[in-house]
Coordinates of C-alpha atoms and ligand atoms in Angstrom, one line a residue:
X1 CA 4.2 -22.0 -12.3
X2 CA 3.9 -18.4 -11.8
X3 CA 7.0 -17.7 -9.6
X4 CA 8.3 -14.2 -10.3
X5 CA 11.6 -12.8 -9.2
X6 CA 12.8 -9.2 -9.4
X7 CA 16.5 -8.5 -9.0
X8 CA 17.8 -4.9 -8.7
X9 CA 15.1 -3.6 -10.9
X10 CA 15.5 0.1 -11.9
X11 CA 13.5 2.3 -14.2
X12 CA 14.1 5.9 -15.2
X13 CA 12.1 8.1 -17.6
X14 CA 14.1 10.8 -19.2
X15 CA 16.7 10.8 -16.4
X16 CA 14.2 10.7 -13.6
X17 CA 14.5 7.6 -11.4
X18 CA 11.0 6.2 -10.9
X19 CA 11.9 2.7 -9.7
X20 CA 15.0 2.7 -7.6
X21 CA 16.3 -0.8 -7.1
X22 CA 13.6 -3.4 -6.3
X23 CA 14.4 -6.9 -5.1
X24 CA 11.3 -9.0 -4.7
X25 CA 10.3 -12.7 -4.7
X26 CA 6.6 -13.6 -5.5
X27 CA 5.9 -17.2 -4.9
X28 CA 3.8 -19.6 -6.8
X29 CA 0.1 -19.0 -6.1
X30 CA 0.6 -16.0 -3.9
X31 CA -1.7 -12.9 -4.1
X32 CA 0.8 -10.1 -3.7
X33 CA -0.3 -6.5 -3.5
X34 CA 1.7 -3.4 -4.4
X35 CA 0.3 -0.5 -2.4
X36 CA 1.5 3.0 -2.0
X37 CA 0.5 6.6 -2.6
X38 CA -0.3 7.8 -6.1
X39 CA 2.8 8.3 -8.2
X40 CA 5.0 6.0 -6.1
X41 CA 5.6 3.6 -9.1
X42 CA 3.2 0.8 -8.6
X43 CA 1.9 0.8 -12.1
X44 CA 5.4 1.1 -13.5
X45 CA 6.6 -1.8 -11.5
X46 CA 3.7 -4.0 -12.7
X47 CA 4.3 -2.9 -16.3
X48 CA 8.0 -3.8 -15.9
X49 CA 6.8 -7.3 -14.8
X50 CA 4.4 -7.5 -17.8
X51 CA 7.0 -6.3 -20.3
X52 CA 5.0 -3.2 -21.4
X53 CA 7.9 -1.2 -19.8
X54 CA 11.5 -2.1 -20.4
X55 CA 13.8 -2.1 -17.3
X56 CA 16.7 0.4 -17.2
X57 CA 18.6 -2.1 -15.0
X58 CA 18.1 -5.4 -13.2
X59 CA 16.7 -8.7 -14.0
X60 CA 13.2 -10.2 -14.1
X61 CA 12.8 -14.0 -13.8
X62 CA 9.5 -16.0 -14.3
X63 CA 9.6 -19.6 -13.2
X64 CA 13.4 -19.2 -13.4
X65 CA 13.5 -17.9 -17.0
X66 CA 15.2 -14.6 -17.5
X67 CA 12.5 -12.6 -19.4
X68 CA 14.1 -9.2 -18.9
X69 CA 14.5 -8.5 -22.6
X70 CA 11.4 -10.4 -23.8
X71 CA 8.3 -8.8 -25.2
X72 CA 5.0 -9.1 -23.2
X73 CA 3.6 -12.0 -25.4
X74 CA 6.5 -14.2 -24.5
X75 CA 6.0 -13.7 -20.7
X76 CA 2.6 -15.5 -20.7
X77 CA 1.1 -13.1 -18.2
X78 CA -2.4 -11.6 -18.3
X79 CA -3.0 -8.0 -17.3
X80 CA -6.3 -6.5 -16.1
X81 CA -6.5 -2.7 -16.1
X82 CA -8.6 -0.1 -14.3
X83 CA -10.1 0.9 -17.7
X84 CA -11.6 -2.3 -18.9
X85 CA -10.4 -1.8 -22.5
X86 CA -13.1 -4.0 -24.0
X87 CA -13.9 -4.0 -27.8
X88 CA -17.3 -2.1 -27.9
X89 CA -18.5 -3.7 -31.1
X90 CA -17.8 -7.3 -29.9
X91 CA -20.0 -9.4 -27.7
X92 CA -18.9 -10.6 -24.3
X93 CA -18.1 -14.0 -25.8
X94 CA -16.0 -12.5 -28.5
X95 CA -14.3 -10.1 -26.1
X96 CA -13.4 -13.0 -23.8
X97 CA -12.2 -15.3 -26.6
X98 CA -10.4 -12.7 -28.8
X99 CA -6.9 -13.4 -27.8
X100 CA -7.5 -17.1 -28.3
X101 CA -8.9 -16.4 -31.7
X102 CA -5.9 -14.4 -32.7
X103 CA -3.7 -17.2 -31.5
X104 CA -5.5 -19.5 -33.9
X105 CA -7.0 -21.8 -31.3
X106 CA -9.8 -24.1 -32.6
X107 CA -13.3 -22.6 -32.2
X108 CA -14.7 -25.5 -30.1
X109 CA -11.9 -25.2 -27.6
X110 CA -12.4 -21.4 -27.4
X111 CA -16.2 -21.9 -26.8
X112 CA -15.3 -24.4 -24.0
X113 CA -12.8 -22.1 -22.3
X114 CA -15.1 -19.0 -22.6
X115 CA -18.0 -21.0 -21.1
X116 CA -15.8 -22.2 -18.2
X117 CA -14.6 -18.7 -17.4
X118 CA -18.2 -17.3 -17.8
X119 CA -19.4 -19.9 -15.2
X120 CA -16.6 -18.9 -12.8
X121 CA -17.5 -15.3 -13.1
X122 CA -21.3 -15.6 -13.3
X123 CA -21.4 -14.1 -16.8
X124 CA -23.3 -17.0 -18.5
X125 CA -26.4 -14.9 -19.1
X126 CA -24.5 -12.0 -20.7
X127 CA -22.3 -13.7 -23.3
X128 CA -24.3 -12.3 -26.2
X129 CA -24.4 -8.8 -25.0
X130 CA -22.2 -5.9 -26.0
X131 CA -20.1 -4.1 -23.3
X132 CA -22.4 -1.0 -23.3
X133 CA -25.3 -3.2 -22.1
X134 CA -23.3 -4.2 -19.0
X135 CA -22.8 -2.6 -15.6
X136 CA -19.3 -1.4 -14.5
X137 CA -18.9 -4.6 -12.4
X138 CA -19.9 -6.9 -15.2
X139 CA -17.5 -5.1 -17.6
X140 CA -14.7 -5.7 -15.1
X141 CA -15.7 -9.3 -14.9
X142 CA -15.4 -9.6 -18.6
X143 CA -12.0 -8.0 -18.5
X144 CA -11.0 -10.6 -15.8
X145 CA -12.6 -13.4 -17.9
X146 CA -10.5 -12.4 -20.9
X147 CA -7.5 -12.9 -18.7
X148 CA -8.6 -16.2 -17.3
X149 CA -9.1 -17.9 -20.6
X150 CA -5.5 -17.4 -21.6
X151 CA -4.4 -19.5 -18.6
X152 CA -1.5 -17.2 -17.9
X153 CA 1.5 -18.0 -15.6
X154 CA 0.3 -15.1 -13.4
X155 CA -2.4 -12.4 -13.4
X156 CA -1.4 -8.8 -13.1
X157 CA -4.1 -6.4 -11.9
X158 CA -3.7 -2.6 -12.0
X159 CA -6.3 -0.9 -9.7
X160 CA -9.0 -3.1 -11.3
X161 CA -11.7 -1.8 -8.9
X162 CA -11.1 1.9 -8.9
X163 CA -13.7 2.7 -11.4
X164 CA -16.5 1.0 -9.4
X165 CA -18.7 2.6 -6.7
X166 CA -18.0 1.7 -3.1
X167 CA -20.6 -1.1 -2.7
X168 CA -19.5 -2.8 -5.9
X169 CA -15.9 -2.5 -5.0
X170 CA -16.5 -4.5 -1.9
X171 CA -18.5 -7.1 -3.9
X172 CA -15.8 -7.4 -6.6
X173 CA -13.1 -7.6 -3.9
X174 CA -14.8 -10.8 -2.6
X175 CA -15.0 -12.1 -6.1
X176 CA -11.4 -11.6 -6.6
X177 CA -10.6 -13.4 -3.3
X178 CA -12.8 -16.3 -4.4
X179 CA -11.2 -16.4 -7.8
X180 CA -7.8 -16.6 -6.3
X181 CA -8.9 -19.4 -4.0
X182 CA -10.5 -21.2 -7.1
X183 CA -7.7 -20.7 -9.6
X184 CA -4.8 -20.8 -7.0
X185 CA -2.9 -18.7 -9.5
X186 CA -0.2 -16.2 -8.8
X187 CA -1.7 -12.7 -8.8
X188 CA 0.0 -9.4 -8.5
X189 CA -2.3 -6.6 -7.7
X190 CA -1.8 -2.9 -7.5
X191 CA -3.9 -0.6 -5.4
X192 CA -3.5 2.7 -3.6
X193 CA -6.3 1.6 -1.2
X194 CA -4.8 0.0 1.9
X195 CA -8.2 -1.6 2.8
X196 CA -8.1 -3.5 -0.5
X197 CA -4.6 -4.5 0.3
X198 CA -5.3 -5.7 3.8
X199 CA -8.4 -7.7 2.8
X200 CA -7.0 -9.4 -0.2
X201 CA -3.2 -9.9 0.1
X202 CA -1.2 -12.9 1.1
X203 CA 1.8 -10.5 1.1
X204 CA 1.8 -6.8 0.9
X205 CA 4.6 -4.7 -0.7
X206 CA 4.5 -1.1 0.6
X207 CA 6.1 1.2 -1.9
X208 CA 7.0 4.9 -1.6
X209 CA 8.9 7.0 -4.1
X210 CA 10.1 3.9 -6.1
X211 CA 11.4 1.9 -3.2
X212 CA 10.1 -0.9 -1.1
X213 CA 9.3 0.4 2.5
X214 CA 8.3 -3.0 3.9
X215 CA 7.1 -6.5 2.8
X216 CA 4.9 -8.6 5.0
X217 CA 1.5 -10.2 5.6
X218 CA -1.3 -7.7 6.3
X219 CA -1.1 -8.5 10.1
X220 CA 2.7 -8.2 10.1
X221 CA 2.5 -4.8 8.7
X222 CA -0.4 -3.8 11.0
X223 CA 1.3 -5.1 14.1
X224 CA 5.0 -4.4 13.3
X225 CA 5.3 -1.5 10.9
X226 CA 9.0 -0.9 10.4
X227 CA 8.8 2.8 10.1
X228 CA 6.5 5.7 10.4
X229 CA 5.4 5.7 6.8
X230 CA 4.1 2.1 6.9
X231 CA 2.6 2.7 10.4
X232 CA 0.5 5.6 9.1
X233 CA -0.3 4.0 5.7
X234 CA -1.7 0.7 7.0
X235 CA -4.7 0.9 9.2
X236 CA -7.9 2.9 9.1
X237 CA -8.5 5.4 10.6
X238 CA -4.7 6.0 10.5
X239 CA -2.5 5.8 13.5
X240 CA -2.3 8.8 15.8
X241 CA 1.2 10.1 15.9
X242 CA 2.6 12.8 18.2
X243 CA 5.9 14.1 19.1
X244 CA 7.5 12.9 22.4
X245 CA 10.9 12.4 23.9
X246 CA 11.9 9.0 25.1
X247 CA 14.4 8.4 27.9
X248 CA 14.8 5.0 29.6
X249 CA 11.2 3.7 29.9
X250 CA 9.8 7.2 30.1
X251 CA 7.9 9.3 27.5
X252 CA 7.7 13.0 27.8
X253 CA 5.0 14.8 25.7
X254 CA 4.9 18.3 24.4
X255 CA 2.7 19.5 27.3
X256 CA 5.3 18.3 29.8
X257 CA 3.3 15.2 31.0
X258 CA 5.6 12.2 31.5
X259 CA 4.5 8.6 31.5
X260 CA 6.4 5.4 32.3
X261 CA 5.3 2.9 29.8
X262 CA 7.5 0.0 31.0
X263 CA 9.3 -0.5 27.8
X264 CA 12.5 0.8 26.1
X265 CA 11.7 4.4 24.9
X266 CA 15.3 5.6 24.5
X267 CA 15.7 7.8 21.4
X268 CA 12.0 8.0 20.6
X269 CA 10.9 11.3 19.0
X270 CA 7.4 10.2 18.0
X271 CA 4.8 8.0 19.5
X272 CA 2.1 6.2 17.5
X273 CA -1.0 4.6 18.9
X274 CA -3.9 3.3 16.8
X275 CA -7.5 4.7 17.3
X276 CA -8.7 1.2 18.2
X277 CA -6.1 0.9 20.9
X278 CA -7.2 4.0 22.8
X279 CA -10.1 4.4 25.2
X280 CA -11.7 7.4 26.8
X281 CA -11.6 7.5 30.7
X282 CA -12.3 9.7 33.6
X283 CA -9.8 12.6 33.3
X284 CA -9.4 12.6 37.0
X285 CA -8.5 8.9 37.3
X286 CA -4.8 9.1 37.5
X287 CA -4.4 5.3 37.3
X288 CA -5.8 5.4 33.8
X289 CA -5.6 8.8 32.2
X290 CA -2.2 9.1 30.4
X291 CA -3.2 12.3 28.7
X292 CA -6.2 14.6 29.1
X293 CA -7.9 16.6 26.5
X294 CA -11.2 17.9 25.2
X295 CA -13.5 16.3 22.6
X296 CA -13.5 18.4 19.4
X297 CA -15.8 16.4 17.2
X298 CA -17.8 13.2 17.7
X299 CA -18.8 10.9 14.8
X300 CA -21.5 8.3 15.2
X301 CA -21.4 5.5 12.7
X302 CA -23.6 3.1 14.5
X303 CA -21.2 0.2 14.7
X304 CA -18.5 2.6 16.0
X305 CA -18.1 6.1 17.3
X306 CA -15.1 8.2 16.8
X307 CA -14.0 10.8 19.3
X308 CA -11.5 13.5 18.1
X309 CA -9.7 14.6 21.3
X310 CA -7.5 17.6 21.4
X311 CA -4.7 17.5 23.9
X312 CA -3.2 21.0 24.0
X313 CA 0.5 21.1 23.0
X314 CA 0.5 17.4 22.2
X315 CA -2.0 16.9 19.3
X316 CA -5.3 15.6 18.1
X317 CA -6.1 12.0 18.7
X318 CA -8.8 9.8 17.1
X319 CA -10.3 7.4 19.5
X320 CA -12.4 4.5 18.2
X321 CA -15.2 3.4 20.6
X322 CA -17.1 0.2 19.6
X323 CA -20.9 0.9 19.5
X324 CA -22.4 4.1 20.9
X325 CA -20.7 6.6 23.2
X326 CA -22.4 9.2 25.4
X327 CA -19.4 11.5 25.2
X328 CA -20.2 14.8 23.7
X329 CA -18.3 17.7 22.2
X330 CA -16.6 19.8 24.8
X331 CA -16.3 17.0 27.4
X332 CA -12.9 16.9 29.2
X333 CA -11.8 13.3 29.0
X334 CA -8.7 11.1 29.8
X335 CA -7.0 9.1 27.2
X336 CA -6.0 5.5 28.1
X337 CA -3.9 3.0 26.2
X338 CA -1.8 0.0 26.9
X339 CA 2.0 0.2 26.7
X340 CA 2.0 -2.8 24.5
X341 CA 0.1 -1.0 21.9
X342 CA 2.4 1.9 21.7
X343 CA 4.7 2.3 18.6
X344 CA 7.8 4.4 18.9
X345 CA 9.9 6.0 16.2
X346 CA 13.4 7.5 16.3
X347 CA 14.5 10.7 14.6
X348 CA 15.0 8.9 11.3
X349 CA 11.3 7.7 11.6
X350 CA 12.4 4.0 12.1
X351 CA 10.5 1.9 14.6
X352 CA 12.2 1.4 17.9
X353 CA 11.9 -2.2 19.0
X354 CA 9.8 -2.9 22.1
Ligands
ADP401 P1 1.5 4.8 -9.5 O1 0.9 3.8 -10.3 O2 2.0 4.4 -8.1 O3 0.5 6.0 -9.3 P2 3.2 5.3 -11.7 O4 4.0 4.0 -11.8 O5 2.1 5.4 -12.7 O6 2.6 5.5 -10.2 O7 4.2 6.5 -11.9 C1 5.4 6.7 -11.1 C2 6.1 8.0 -11.6 O8 6.6 7.7 -12.9 C3 5.2 9.1 -11.8 O9 5.9 10.2 -11.3 C4 4.9 9.2 -13.3 O10 4.7 10.6 -13.7 C5 6.2 8.7 -13.8 N1 6.0 7.9 -15.2 C6 5.2 6.9 -15.3 N2 5.2 6.5 -16.6 C7 5.9 7.4 -17.3 C8 6.3 7.5 -18.7 N3 6.0 6.7 -19.6 N4 7.1 8.6 -18.9 C9 7.5 9.5 -18.0 N5 7.2 9.3 -16.7 C10 6.4 8.3 -16.3
MG402 MG1 -1.0 3.5 -11.1

């Protein structure tokens, strides 16, 4: 139950191609996240799966059935939106059970299903309230509860946490993770927030301009981004990227500095290194300092410090330091990193294998 397959899916609106040929397999019980910048087609892709949008080309299979031309109701999927879309004049219980009431399910059965979902979502004490007497997080839980009681083949979430404040977002993120563990259901989840994607997903699908850039587990994408876009989209703060020229095993930077990084660099035009893979060192220690620069800005977050180091003619690097750092603005520092943590990209922005 809940296996979804997209084959050559395309969608254009008024002659503009928005989804440009998507092939994707979503396995039973998987939590798959579509992530990408605003406007890249995430919601459209989800709506294509739900049936709210009709495909211009391609096929959608659910559990092997071709549902491409079928209306939403026949696909047996439940969708949860960013705007909770609750009925304001109905109680939580009525909101959660509404689809079942419309479907003509016996009252006792509806009560039982709503009670079960309410227990899962810790909504037992709120069943008689109206939505306006609930917090944003509680409203979103009601919207999720309404989806659960229908026992869909899969859940589709479109940015369900975007309307919540930061603390509540983290809390609800955990709840969705728990819900996925408990229900074991297939979930397709859209977000523009890569942290949400990294923390929740079994499998991440990175989209850009209506196409898949890369599919993988969170750690696959973090460790082995296939191109510059994915490299910079996944990870926070984002990967530092500077121009360079690779020949043999050497990298030459914009300031003329050359470094042998003991791996194939041939054809590299850009080097990427994550903030957490860099360290400050003594600028005069030639055995460590690969580049030298000056600290532009220091940020102290308590758990971490971030040094922004300007290397003239090369670029600005963010360096993550665990805990406190005594470095101050204006210090001349060396930048150290291990060859194994370097990402190299060619002129077409594809990753050069190590
Ligand atoms: P995302 O959810 O990734 O932010 P969307 O899927 O909502 O992006 O939109 C992708 C692109 O398709 C956008 O350029 C948007 O303007 C366009 N689009 C979405 N729905 C429609 C529609 N019904 N008619 C015309 N253009 C649309
Ligand atoms: Mg959207």
